[in-house]
mmCIF file of N, CA and C in Angstrom:
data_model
loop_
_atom_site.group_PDB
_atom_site.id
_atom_site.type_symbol
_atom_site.label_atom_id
_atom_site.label_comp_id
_atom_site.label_asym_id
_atom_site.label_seq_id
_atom_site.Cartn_x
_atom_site.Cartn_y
_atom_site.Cartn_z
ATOM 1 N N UNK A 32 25.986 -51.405 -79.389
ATOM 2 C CA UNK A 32 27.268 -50.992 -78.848
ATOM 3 C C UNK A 32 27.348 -51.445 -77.392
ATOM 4 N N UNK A 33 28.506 -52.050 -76.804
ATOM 5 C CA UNK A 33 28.609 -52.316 -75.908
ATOM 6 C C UNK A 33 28.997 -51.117 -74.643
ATOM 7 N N UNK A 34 27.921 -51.392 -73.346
ATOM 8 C CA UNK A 34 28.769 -50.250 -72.643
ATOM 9 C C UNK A 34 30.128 -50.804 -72.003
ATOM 10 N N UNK A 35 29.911 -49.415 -71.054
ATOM 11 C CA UNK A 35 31.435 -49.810 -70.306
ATOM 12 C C UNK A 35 31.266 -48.404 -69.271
ATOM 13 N N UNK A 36 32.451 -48.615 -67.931
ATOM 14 C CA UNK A 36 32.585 -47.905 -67.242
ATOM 15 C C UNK A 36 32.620 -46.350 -67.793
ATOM 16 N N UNK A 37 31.562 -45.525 -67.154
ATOM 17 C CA UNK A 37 31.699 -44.341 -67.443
ATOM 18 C C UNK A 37 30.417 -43.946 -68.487
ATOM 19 N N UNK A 38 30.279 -45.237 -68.895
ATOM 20 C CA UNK A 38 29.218 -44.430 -70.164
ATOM 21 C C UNK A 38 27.795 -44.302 -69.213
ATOM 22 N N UNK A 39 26.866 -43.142 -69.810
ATOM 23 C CA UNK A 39 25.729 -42.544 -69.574
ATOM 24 C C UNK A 39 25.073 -43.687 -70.357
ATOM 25 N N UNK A 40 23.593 -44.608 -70.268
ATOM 26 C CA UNK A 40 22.651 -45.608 -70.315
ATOM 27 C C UNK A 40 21.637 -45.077 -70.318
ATOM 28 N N UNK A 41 20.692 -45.415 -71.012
ATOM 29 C CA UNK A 41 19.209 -45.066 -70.396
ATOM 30 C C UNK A 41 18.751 -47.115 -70.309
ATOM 31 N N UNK A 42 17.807 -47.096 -69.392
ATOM 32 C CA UNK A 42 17.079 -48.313 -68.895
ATOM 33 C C UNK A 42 15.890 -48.462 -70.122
ATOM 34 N N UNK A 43 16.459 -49.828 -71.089
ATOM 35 C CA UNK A 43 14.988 -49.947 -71.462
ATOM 36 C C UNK A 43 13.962 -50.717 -70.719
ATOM 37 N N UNK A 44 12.242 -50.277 -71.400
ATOM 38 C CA UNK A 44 11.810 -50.810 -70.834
ATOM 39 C C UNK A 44 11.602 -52.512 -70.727
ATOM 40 N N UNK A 45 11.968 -53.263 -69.922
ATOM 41 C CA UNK A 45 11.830 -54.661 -69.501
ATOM 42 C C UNK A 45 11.116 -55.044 -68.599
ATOM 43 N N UNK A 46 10.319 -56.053 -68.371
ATOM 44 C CA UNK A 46 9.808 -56.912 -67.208
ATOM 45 C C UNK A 46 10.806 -56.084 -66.224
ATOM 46 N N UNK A 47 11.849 -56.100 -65.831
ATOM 47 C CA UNK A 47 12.825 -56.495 -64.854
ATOM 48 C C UNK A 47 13.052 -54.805 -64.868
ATOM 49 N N UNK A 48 13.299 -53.688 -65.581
ATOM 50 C CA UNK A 48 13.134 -52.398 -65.475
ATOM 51 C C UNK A 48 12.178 -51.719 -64.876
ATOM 52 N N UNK A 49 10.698 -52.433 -65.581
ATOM 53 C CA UNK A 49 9.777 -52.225 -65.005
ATOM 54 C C UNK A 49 9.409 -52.543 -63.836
ATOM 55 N N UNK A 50 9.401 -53.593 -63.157
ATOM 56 C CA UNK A 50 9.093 -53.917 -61.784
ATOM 57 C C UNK A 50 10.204 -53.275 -60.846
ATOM 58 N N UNK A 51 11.195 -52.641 -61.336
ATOM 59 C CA UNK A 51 12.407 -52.082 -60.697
ATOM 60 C C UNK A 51 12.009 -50.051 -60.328
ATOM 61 N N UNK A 52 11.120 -49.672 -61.384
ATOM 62 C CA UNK A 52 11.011 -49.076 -61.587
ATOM 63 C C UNK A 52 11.335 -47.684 -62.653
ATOM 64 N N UNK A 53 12.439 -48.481 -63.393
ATOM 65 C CA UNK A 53 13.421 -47.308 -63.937
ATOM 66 C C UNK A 53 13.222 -47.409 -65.146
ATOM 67 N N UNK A 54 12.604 -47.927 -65.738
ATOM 68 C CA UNK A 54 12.347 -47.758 -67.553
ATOM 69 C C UNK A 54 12.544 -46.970 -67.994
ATOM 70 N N UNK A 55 13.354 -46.647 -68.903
ATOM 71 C CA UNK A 55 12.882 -44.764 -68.962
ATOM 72 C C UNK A 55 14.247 -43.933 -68.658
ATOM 73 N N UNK A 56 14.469 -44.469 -67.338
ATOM 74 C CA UNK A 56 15.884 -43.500 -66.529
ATOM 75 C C UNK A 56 17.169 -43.494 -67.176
ATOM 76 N N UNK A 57 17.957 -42.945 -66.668
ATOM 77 C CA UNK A 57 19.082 -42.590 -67.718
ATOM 78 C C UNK A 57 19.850 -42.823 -66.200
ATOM 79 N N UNK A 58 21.114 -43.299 -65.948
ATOM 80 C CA UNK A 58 21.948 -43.692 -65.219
ATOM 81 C C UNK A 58 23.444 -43.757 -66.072
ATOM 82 N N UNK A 59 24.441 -44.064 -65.125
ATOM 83 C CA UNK A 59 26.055 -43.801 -65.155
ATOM 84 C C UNK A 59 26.570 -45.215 -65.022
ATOM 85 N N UNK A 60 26.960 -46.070 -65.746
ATOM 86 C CA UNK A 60 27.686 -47.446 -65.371
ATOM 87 C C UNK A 60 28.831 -47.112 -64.733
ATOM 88 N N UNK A 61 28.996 -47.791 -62.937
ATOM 89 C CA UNK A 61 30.077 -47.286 -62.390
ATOM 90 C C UNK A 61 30.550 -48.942 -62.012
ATOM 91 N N UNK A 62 30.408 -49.696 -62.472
ATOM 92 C CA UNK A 62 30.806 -50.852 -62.744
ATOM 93 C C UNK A 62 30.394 -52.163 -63.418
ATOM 94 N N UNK A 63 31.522 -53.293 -63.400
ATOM 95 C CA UNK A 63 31.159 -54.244 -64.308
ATOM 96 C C UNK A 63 31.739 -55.187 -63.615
ATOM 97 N N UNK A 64 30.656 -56.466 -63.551
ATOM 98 C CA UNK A 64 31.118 -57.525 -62.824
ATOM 99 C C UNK A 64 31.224 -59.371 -63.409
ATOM 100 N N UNK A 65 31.262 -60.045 -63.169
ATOM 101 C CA UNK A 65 31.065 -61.884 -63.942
ATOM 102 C C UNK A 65 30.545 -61.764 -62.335
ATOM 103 N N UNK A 66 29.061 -62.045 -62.334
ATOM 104 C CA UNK A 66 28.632 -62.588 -61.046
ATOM 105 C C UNK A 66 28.668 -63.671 -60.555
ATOM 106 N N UNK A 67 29.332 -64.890 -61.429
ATOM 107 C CA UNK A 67 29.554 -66.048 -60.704
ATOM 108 C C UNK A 67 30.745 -65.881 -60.328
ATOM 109 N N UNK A 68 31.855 -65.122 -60.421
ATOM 110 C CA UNK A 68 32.975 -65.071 -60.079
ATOM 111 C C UNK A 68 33.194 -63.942 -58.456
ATOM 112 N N UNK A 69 32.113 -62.996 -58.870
ATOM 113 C CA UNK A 69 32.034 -61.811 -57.479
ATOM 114 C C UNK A 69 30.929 -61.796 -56.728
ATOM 115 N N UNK A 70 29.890 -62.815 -56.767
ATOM 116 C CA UNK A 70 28.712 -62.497 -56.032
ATOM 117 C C UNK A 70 27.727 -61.877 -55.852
ATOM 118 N N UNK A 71 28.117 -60.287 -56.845
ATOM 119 C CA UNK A 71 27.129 -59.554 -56.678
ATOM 120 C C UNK A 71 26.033 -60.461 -57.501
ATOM 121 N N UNK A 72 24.731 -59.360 -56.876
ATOM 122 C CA UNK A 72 23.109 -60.048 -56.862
ATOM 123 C C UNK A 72 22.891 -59.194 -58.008
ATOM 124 N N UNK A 73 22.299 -59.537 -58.976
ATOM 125 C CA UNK A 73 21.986 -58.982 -60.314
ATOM 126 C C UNK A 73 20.499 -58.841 -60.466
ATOM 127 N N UNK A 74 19.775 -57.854 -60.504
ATOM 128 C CA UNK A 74 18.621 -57.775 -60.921
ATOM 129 C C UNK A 74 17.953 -58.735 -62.403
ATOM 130 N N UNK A 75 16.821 -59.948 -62.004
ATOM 131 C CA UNK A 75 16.859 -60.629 -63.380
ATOM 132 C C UNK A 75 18.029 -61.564 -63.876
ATOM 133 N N UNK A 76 17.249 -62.162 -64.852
ATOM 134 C CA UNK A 76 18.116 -62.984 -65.289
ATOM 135 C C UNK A 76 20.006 -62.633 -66.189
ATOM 136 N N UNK A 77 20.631 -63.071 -66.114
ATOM 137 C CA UNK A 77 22.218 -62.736 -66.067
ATOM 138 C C UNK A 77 22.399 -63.422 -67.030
ATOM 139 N N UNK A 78 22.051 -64.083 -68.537
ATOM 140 C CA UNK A 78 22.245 -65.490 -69.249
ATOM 141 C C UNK A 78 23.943 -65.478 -69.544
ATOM 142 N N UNK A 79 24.430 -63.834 -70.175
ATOM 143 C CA UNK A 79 25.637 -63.871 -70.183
ATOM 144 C C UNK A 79 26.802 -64.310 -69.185
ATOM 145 N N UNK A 80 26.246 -64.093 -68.039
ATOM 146 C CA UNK A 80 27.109 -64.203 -66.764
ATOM 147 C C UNK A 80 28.093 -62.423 -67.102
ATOM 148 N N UNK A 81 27.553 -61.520 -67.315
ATOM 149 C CA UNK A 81 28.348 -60.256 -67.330
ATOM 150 C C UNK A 81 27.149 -58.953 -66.927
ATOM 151 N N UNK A 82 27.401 -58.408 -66.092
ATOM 152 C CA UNK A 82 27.034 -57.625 -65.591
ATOM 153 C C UNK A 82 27.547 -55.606 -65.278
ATOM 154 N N UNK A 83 26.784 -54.860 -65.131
ATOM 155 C CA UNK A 83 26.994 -53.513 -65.190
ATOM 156 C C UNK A 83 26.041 -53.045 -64.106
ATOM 157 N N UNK A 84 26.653 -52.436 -63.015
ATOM 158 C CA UNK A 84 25.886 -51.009 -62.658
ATOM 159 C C UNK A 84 25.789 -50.049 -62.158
ATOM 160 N N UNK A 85 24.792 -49.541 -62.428
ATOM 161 C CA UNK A 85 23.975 -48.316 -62.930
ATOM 162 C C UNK A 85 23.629 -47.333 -61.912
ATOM 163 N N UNK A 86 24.063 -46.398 -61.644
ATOM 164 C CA UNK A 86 23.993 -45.461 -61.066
ATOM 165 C C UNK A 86 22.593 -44.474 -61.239
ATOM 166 N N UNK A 87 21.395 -44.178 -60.772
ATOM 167 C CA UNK A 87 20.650 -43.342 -61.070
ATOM 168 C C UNK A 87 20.806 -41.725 -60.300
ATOM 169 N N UNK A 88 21.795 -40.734 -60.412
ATOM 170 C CA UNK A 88 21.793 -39.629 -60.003
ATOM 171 C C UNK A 88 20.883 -39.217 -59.010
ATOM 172 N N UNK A 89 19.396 -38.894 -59.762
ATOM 173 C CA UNK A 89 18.021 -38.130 -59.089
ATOM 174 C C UNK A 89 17.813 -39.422 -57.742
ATOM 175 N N UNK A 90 17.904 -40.895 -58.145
ATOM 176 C CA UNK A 90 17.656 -41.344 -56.731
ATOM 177 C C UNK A 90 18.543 -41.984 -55.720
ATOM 178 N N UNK A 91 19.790 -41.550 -56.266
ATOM 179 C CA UNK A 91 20.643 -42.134 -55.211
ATOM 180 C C UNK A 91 21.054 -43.599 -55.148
ATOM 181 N N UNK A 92 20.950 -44.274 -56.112
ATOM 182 C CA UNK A 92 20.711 -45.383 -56.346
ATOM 183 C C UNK A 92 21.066 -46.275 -57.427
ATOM 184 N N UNK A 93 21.970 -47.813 -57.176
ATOM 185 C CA UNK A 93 22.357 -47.933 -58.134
ATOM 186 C C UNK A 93 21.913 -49.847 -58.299
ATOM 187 N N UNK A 94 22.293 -50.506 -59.573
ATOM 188 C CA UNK A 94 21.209 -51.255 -59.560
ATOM 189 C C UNK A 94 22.198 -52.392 -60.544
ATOM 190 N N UNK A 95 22.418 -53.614 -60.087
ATOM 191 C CA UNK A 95 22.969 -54.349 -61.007
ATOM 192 C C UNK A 95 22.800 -55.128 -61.984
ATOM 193 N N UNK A 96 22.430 -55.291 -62.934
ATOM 194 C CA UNK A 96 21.585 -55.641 -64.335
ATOM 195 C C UNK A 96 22.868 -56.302 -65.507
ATOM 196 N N UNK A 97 21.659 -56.939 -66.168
ATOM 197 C CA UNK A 97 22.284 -57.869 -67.775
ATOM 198 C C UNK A 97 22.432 -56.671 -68.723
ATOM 199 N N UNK A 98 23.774 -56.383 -69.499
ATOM 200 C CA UNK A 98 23.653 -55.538 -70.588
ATOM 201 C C UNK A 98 22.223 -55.290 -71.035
ATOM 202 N N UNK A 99 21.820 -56.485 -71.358
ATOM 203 C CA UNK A 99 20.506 -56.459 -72.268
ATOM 204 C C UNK A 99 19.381 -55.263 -71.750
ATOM 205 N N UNK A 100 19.281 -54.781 -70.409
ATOM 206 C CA UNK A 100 18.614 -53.970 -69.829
ATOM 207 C C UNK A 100 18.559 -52.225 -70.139
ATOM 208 N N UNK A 101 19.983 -52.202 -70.505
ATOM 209 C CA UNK A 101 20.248 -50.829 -70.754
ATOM 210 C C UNK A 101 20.644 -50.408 -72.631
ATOM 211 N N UNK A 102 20.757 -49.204 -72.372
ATOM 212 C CA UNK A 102 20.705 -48.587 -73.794
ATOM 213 C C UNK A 102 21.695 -48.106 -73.853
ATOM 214 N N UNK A 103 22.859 -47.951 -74.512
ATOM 215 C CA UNK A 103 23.813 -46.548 -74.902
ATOM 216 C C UNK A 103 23.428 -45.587 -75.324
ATOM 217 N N UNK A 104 23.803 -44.251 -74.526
ATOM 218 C CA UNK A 104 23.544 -42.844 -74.803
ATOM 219 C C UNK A 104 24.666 -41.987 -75.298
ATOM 220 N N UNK A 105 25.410 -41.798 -74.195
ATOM 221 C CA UNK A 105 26.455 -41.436 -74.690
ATOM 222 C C UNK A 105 28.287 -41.805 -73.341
ATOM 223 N N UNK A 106 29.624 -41.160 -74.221
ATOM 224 C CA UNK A 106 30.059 -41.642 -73.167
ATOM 225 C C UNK A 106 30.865 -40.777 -71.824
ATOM 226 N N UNK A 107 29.556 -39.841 -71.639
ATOM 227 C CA UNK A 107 29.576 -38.792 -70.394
ATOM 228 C C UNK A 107 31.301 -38.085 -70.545
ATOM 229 N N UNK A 108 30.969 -37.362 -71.888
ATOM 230 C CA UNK A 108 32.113 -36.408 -71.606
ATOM 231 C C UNK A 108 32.318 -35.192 -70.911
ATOM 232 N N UNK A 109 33.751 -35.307 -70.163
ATOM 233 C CA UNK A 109 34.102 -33.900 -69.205
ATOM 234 C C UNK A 109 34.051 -34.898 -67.724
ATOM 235 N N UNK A 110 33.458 -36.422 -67.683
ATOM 236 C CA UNK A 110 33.687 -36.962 -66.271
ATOM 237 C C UNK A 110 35.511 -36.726 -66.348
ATOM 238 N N UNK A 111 35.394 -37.022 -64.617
ATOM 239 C CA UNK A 111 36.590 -36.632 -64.039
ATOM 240 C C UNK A 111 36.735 -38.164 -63.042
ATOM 241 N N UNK A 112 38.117 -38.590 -63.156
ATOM 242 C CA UNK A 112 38.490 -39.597 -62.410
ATOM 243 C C UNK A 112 39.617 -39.113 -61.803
ATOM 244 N N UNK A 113 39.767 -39.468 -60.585
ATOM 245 C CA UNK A 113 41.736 -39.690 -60.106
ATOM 246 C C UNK A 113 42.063 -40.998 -59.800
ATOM 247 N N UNK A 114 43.058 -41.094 -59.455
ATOM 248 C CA UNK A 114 43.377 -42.074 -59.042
ATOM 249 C C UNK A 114 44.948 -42.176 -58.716
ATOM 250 N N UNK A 115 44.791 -42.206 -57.269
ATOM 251 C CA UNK A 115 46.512 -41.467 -56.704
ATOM 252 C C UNK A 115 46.375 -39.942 -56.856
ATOM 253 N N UNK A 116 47.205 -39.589 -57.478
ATOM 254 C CA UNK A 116 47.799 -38.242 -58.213
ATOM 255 C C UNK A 116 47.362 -38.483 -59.651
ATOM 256 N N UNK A 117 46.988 -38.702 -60.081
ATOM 257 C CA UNK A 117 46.778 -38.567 -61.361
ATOM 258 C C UNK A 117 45.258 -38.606 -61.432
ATOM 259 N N UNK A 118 45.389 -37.663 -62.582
ATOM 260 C CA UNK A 118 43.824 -37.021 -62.859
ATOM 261 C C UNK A 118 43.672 -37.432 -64.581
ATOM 262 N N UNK A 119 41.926 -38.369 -64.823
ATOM 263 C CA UNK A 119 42.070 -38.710 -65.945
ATOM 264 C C UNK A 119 40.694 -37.633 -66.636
ATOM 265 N N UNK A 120 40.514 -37.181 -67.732
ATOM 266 C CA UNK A 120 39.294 -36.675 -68.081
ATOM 267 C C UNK A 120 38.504 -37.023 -69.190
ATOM 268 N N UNK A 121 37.678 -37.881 -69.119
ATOM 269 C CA UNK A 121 36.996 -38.162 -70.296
ATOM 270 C C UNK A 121 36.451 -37.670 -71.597
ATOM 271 N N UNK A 122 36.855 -37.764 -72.627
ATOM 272 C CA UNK A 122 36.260 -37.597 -73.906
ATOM 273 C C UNK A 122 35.110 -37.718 -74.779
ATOM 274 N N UNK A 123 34.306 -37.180 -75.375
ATOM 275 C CA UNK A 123 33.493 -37.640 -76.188
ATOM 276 C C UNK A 123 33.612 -38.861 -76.835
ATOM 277 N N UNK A 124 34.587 -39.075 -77.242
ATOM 278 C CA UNK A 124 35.058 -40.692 -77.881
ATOM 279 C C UNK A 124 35.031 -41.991 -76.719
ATOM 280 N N UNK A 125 35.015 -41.505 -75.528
ATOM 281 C CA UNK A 125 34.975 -42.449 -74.440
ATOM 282 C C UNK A 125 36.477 -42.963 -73.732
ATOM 283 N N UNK A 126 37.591 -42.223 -74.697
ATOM 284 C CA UNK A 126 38.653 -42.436 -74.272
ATOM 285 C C UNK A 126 39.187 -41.626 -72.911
ATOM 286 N N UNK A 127 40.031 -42.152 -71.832
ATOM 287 C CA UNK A 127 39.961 -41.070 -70.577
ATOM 288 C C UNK A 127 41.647 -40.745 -70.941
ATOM 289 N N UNK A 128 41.749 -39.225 -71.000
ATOM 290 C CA UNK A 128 42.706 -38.483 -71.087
ATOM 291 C C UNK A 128 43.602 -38.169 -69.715
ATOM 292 N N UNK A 129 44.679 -38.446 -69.805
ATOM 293 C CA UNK A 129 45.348 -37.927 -68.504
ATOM 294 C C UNK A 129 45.497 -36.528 -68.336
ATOM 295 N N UNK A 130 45.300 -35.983 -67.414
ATOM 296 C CA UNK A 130 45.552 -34.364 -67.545
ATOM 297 C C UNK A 130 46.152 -33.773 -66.160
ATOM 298 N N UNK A 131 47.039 -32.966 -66.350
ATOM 299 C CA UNK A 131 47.485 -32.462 -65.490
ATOM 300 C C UNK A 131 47.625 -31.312 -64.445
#
């Protein structure tokens, strides 16, 4: 399954997890990038050219990586977004609900 903004990940373990430290960790995808198009620096090799990252809560810390790195867990229902005035709230299904 592919992630996407918002979903909860855990890090498998990889060369590139491992020397990172996070194998194991469970993190928040708070974005997604084409690094030849935005620059960001991607941990490891990128073959797709598509990128996600990863937020680790406990260290404050977030980390930009190849899909291939992470796992789907789930897609962090009850997060809360705004944006402007409007308030969106996420679902178990991964869909974000507008709410008022």
């Amino acid at each position: 399954m592919p992630v996407s903004f918002g979903d909860n990940v855990r890090f498998r373990s990889t060369p590139v997890t491992e020397r990172l430290g996070v194998a194991g960790q469970i993190g928040t995808v708070y974005g997604e990038s084409v690094p030849s198009a935005s620059g960001v620096e991607v941990e490891g090799p990128c073959p797709s050219d598509f990128a996600v990252n990863v937020f680790i809560e406990s260290r404050r810390e977030s980390f930009w990586v190849s899909p291939e790195h992470v796992e789907f867990v789930d897609h962090g229902a009850g997060q809360v977004m705004t944006i402007g005035e409007k308030r969106f709230v996420r679902d178990a299904s991964g869909e974000w609900m507008e709410r008022h």
